Amino acid sequence: MKGTLVDRGRTFRLPLTPLSLLSTSYFTWKEKKEMIRLILLLPKIAAKVAENENLQSWAEREISSPRVRDYVYCLCRLSTYCSNPELVTARIVLEQLKLSMHGVLYVNGGWQQIVDGLAKRAMQSGATILNQHQVTSINGAYPEITVGVLNDKVITTKHVLSTISPAHTYELLPAKEKEALTVLNQFKPVFGASLDIVFNQLPSPRISFALCIDQSLYFSNHSSGAKLGRHKHQMVVHVYKYLDVNEEYEPVKIKKELEAFLDLLQPGWQKEVITSRFLPRMLVSHALPDNNTKERLNELQVLDRVLPGLYVAGDWLSDKYMLADAALSSAKQAALSIIKDSTRRGGVVYRHSGTL
Ligand SMILES: Cc1cc2nc3c(=O)[nH]c(=O)nc-3n(C[C@H](O)[C@H](O)[C@H](O)COP(=O)(O)OP(=O)(O)OC[C@H]3O[C@@H](n4cnc5c(N)ncnc54)[C@H](O)[C@@H]3O)c2cc1C
């Protein structure tokens, strides 16, 4: 992918491919050599990093050039959405970076296509999907768990798989069980701010992707890789800021930063806007993977004893994978556990006896 790298207001060729790395004027030859060495060694490095080392401590030891280090942080932000190298586990981030080196697929119609396709397959297999039903409580234990839904409806079932955030799952539990599961409140969610714009056309169409080194900013014209707008010529663009998990942000200030980034990349963009929305604090992931992730996940193993029949899945439940990979792997694991439990007890996997 051709792209632009921005550093302190100056633009360079983004060194994402071997060719662009050799031709970019951003790095000196010495820095290019260090970057090439890192890319070549990445598969081995990722596997060798100590389990509890954070990204910053790894990078300060392994990368001598501060500019190469900042660029590696920038690539890690891009592939993990985490903007806290001093907290995030190096091993998991480098594994994710390794995965993203294979390239990215942009889906025509966006993520909704995947969600719709999955929902269709589930319904074809006999699942009932209730949209717009906010769960307000989870009570009881196997073999009779009741799930309260807004509007006083109740579903009774043997097993529940909660895929909402750990903190929200905690909120839904009875007071007694909460005491043993306070670990659910110890996961730190990751947020981002996004300015999404549909353009008639882009003032500088040759710039479709950009990363900023000195600020945690990203620009992408997703329409250059997938069909997203209603009309062929329309461009769906995301300008994004990776948020630090420990900082408070003022939405107005962030919006100005994102607009200034657009001014630099697409001067005169305001004239081409069809519609836009600004999301100052969008949830990206339910947990930043840090050095305590493993410990927290171990602590959570009491769930089976405290609330038999309740399972959890989501992107916060892995010390190996991140984001959607973590959500899917934990969901598969939970589903297999439910099937195993049902088979062991000689029951059916799912019984819907609610009043919905
Ligand atoms: C801009 C952006 C880009 C991303 N790009 C990528 C990417 O390229 N690759 C990647 O792997 N990941 C990406 N991610 C991250 C990915 O979207 C998440 O990791 C993933 O969606 C997490 O899945 P989850 O099932 O754990 O949680 P969620 O997707 O957050 O799902 C939880 C669901 O529970 C619902 N819910 C909450 N409370 C209740 C309640 N009380 N009752 C009923 N329902 C409730 C919520 O509405 C939500 O739909 C991106 C995220 C963002 C924001």
Short mmCIF file of C-alpha atoms and ligand atoms in Angstrom, two decimals, residues 78-81 96 104-105 111 130 132-137 148-149 163-165 168-169 172 190-192 194 196 218 222 238 240 279 282-286 313-317 322-328 330-331, ligand 1:
data_model
loop_
_atom_site.label_atom_id
_atom_site.label_comp_id
_atom_site.label_asym_id
_atom_site.label_seq_id
_atom_site.Cartn_x
_atom_site.Cartn_y
_atom_site.Cartn_z
CA LEU A 78 -1.75 0.89 13.64
CA SER A 79 -1.99 -2.86 14.12
CA THR A 80 -3.17 -2.94 17.74
CA TYR A 81 -4.99 0.40 18.39
CA GLN A 96 -0.09 -8.73 16.09
CA VAL A 104 -5.15 -5.97 5.39
CA LEU A 105 -8.43 -6.93 3.76
CA TRP A 111 -17.92 -5.02 8.93
CA LEU A 130 -33.18 -10.90 19.42
CA GLN A 132 -32.34 -4.37 20.49
CA HIS A 133 -32.79 -6.36 23.72
CA GLN A 134 -30.67 -4.84 26.48
CA VAL A 135 -29.80 -7.39 29.16
CA THR A 136 -30.29 -5.93 32.64
CA SER A 137 -29.54 -8.87 34.98
CA GLY A 148 -33.50 -10.19 32.61
CA VAL A 149 -34.10 -7.96 29.60
CA THR A 163 -20.03 -11.27 25.29
CA ILE A 164 -20.41 -7.77 26.70
CA SER A 165 -17.59 -5.93 28.48
CA HIS A 168 -20.88 -4.56 32.30
CA THR A 169 -21.07 -8.32 32.93
CA LEU A 172 -25.50 -7.59 35.82
CA VAL A 190 -9.01 1.14 24.97
CA PHE A 191 -10.74 4.03 23.20
CA GLY A 192 -10.19 6.02 20.02
CA SER A 194 -12.84 9.07 14.94
CA ASP A 196 -15.76 9.77 9.68
CA TYR A 218 -4.22 8.04 11.24
CA HIS A 222 -11.29 3.12 2.92
CA HIS A 238 -11.69 7.94 8.55
CA TYR A 240 -8.57 8.76 13.76
CA LEU A 279 -17.05 9.97 17.72
CA MET A 282 -15.28 5.10 20.65
CA LEU A 283 -14.62 1.80 22.38
CA VAL A 284 -12.03 -0.19 20.46
CA SER A 285 -11.18 -3.02 22.79
CA HIS A 286 -12.46 -4.07 26.21
CA ALA A 313 -16.13 -14.26 25.66
CA GLY A 314 -14.64 -11.13 24.14
CA ASP A 315 -11.48 -9.41 23.04
CA TRP A 316 -10.40 -8.97 26.68
CA LEU A 317 -10.03 -12.71 27.26
CA MET A 322 -5.78 -9.20 20.31
CA LEU A 323 -8.97 -7.52 19.06
CA ALA A 324 -11.25 -9.61 16.83
CA ASP A 325 -8.86 -12.59 16.96
CA ALA A 326 -9.14 -12.62 20.75
CA ALA A 327 -12.95 -12.22 20.63
CA LEU A 328 -13.31 -15.12 18.19
CA SER A 330 -12.47 -16.92 23.33
CA ALA A 331 -15.97 -17.32 21.84
C1 LIG B 1 -12.52 1.89 14.49
C2 LIG B 1 -12.22 0.48 14.90
C3 LIG B 1 -11.49 -0.33 14.03
C4 LIG B 1 -11.18 -1.64 14.36
N1 LIG B 1 -10.46 -2.40 13.48
C5 LIG B 1 -10.15 -3.67 13.80
C6 LIG B 1 -9.42 -4.48 12.88
O1 LIG B 1 -9.07 -4.05 11.79
N2 LIG B 1 -9.14 -5.76 13.24
C7 LIG B 1 -9.54 -6.28 14.44
O2 LIG B 1 -9.27 -7.46 14.73
N3 LIG B 1 -10.23 -5.52 15.33
C8 LIG B 1 -10.54 -4.24 15.04
N4 LIG B 1 -11.23 -3.47 15.94
C9 LIG B 1 -11.54 -4.03 17.27
C10 LIG B 1 -12.74 -4.96 17.21
O3 LIG B 1 -13.85 -4.26 16.68
C11 LIG B 1 -13.06 -5.43 18.66
O4 LIG B 1 -11.90 -6.03 19.21
C12 LIG B 1 -14.20 -6.44 18.64
O5 LIG B 1 -15.37 -5.86 18.12
C13 LIG B 1 -14.48 -6.90 20.08
O6 LIG B 1 -15.51 -7.84 20.03
P1 LIG B 1 -16.32 -8.22 21.33
O7 LIG B 1 -17.31 -9.24 20.89
O8 LIG B 1 -15.37 -8.55 22.43
O9 LIG B 1 -17.07 -6.89 21.82
P2 LIG B 1 -18.01 -5.88 21.07
O10 LIG B 1 -17.76 -5.88 19.59
O11 LIG B 1 -17.86 -4.59 21.81
O12 LIG B 1 -19.46 -6.48 21.30
C14 LIG B 1 -20.15 -6.35 22.51
C15 LIG B 1 -21.62 -6.17 22.16
O13 LIG B 1 -22.41 -6.26 23.35
C16 LIG B 1 -23.47 -5.32 23.25
N5 LIG B 1 -23.94 -5.05 24.62
C17 LIG B 1 -23.31 -4.33 25.58
N6 LIG B 1 -24.05 -4.30 26.71
C18 LIG B 1 -25.17 -5.03 26.45
C19 LIG B 1 -26.33 -5.39 27.21
N7 LIG B 1 -26.47 -5.01 28.49
N8 LIG B 1 -27.29 -6.14 26.61
C20 LIG B 1 -27.15 -6.57 25.33
N9 LIG B 1 -26.08 -6.26 24.57
C21 LIG B 1 -25.11 -5.51 25.12
C22 LIG B 1 -22.82 -4.12 22.57
O14 LIG B 1 -23.82 -3.30 21.98
C23 LIG B 1 -21.92 -4.81 21.54
O15 LIG B 1 -22.60 -5.00 20.33
C24 LIG B 1 -11.59 -2.16 15.62
C25 LIG B 1 -12.35 -1.36 16.49
C26 LIG B 1 -12.66 -0.05 16.12
C27 LIG B 1 -13.47 0.80 17.06
#
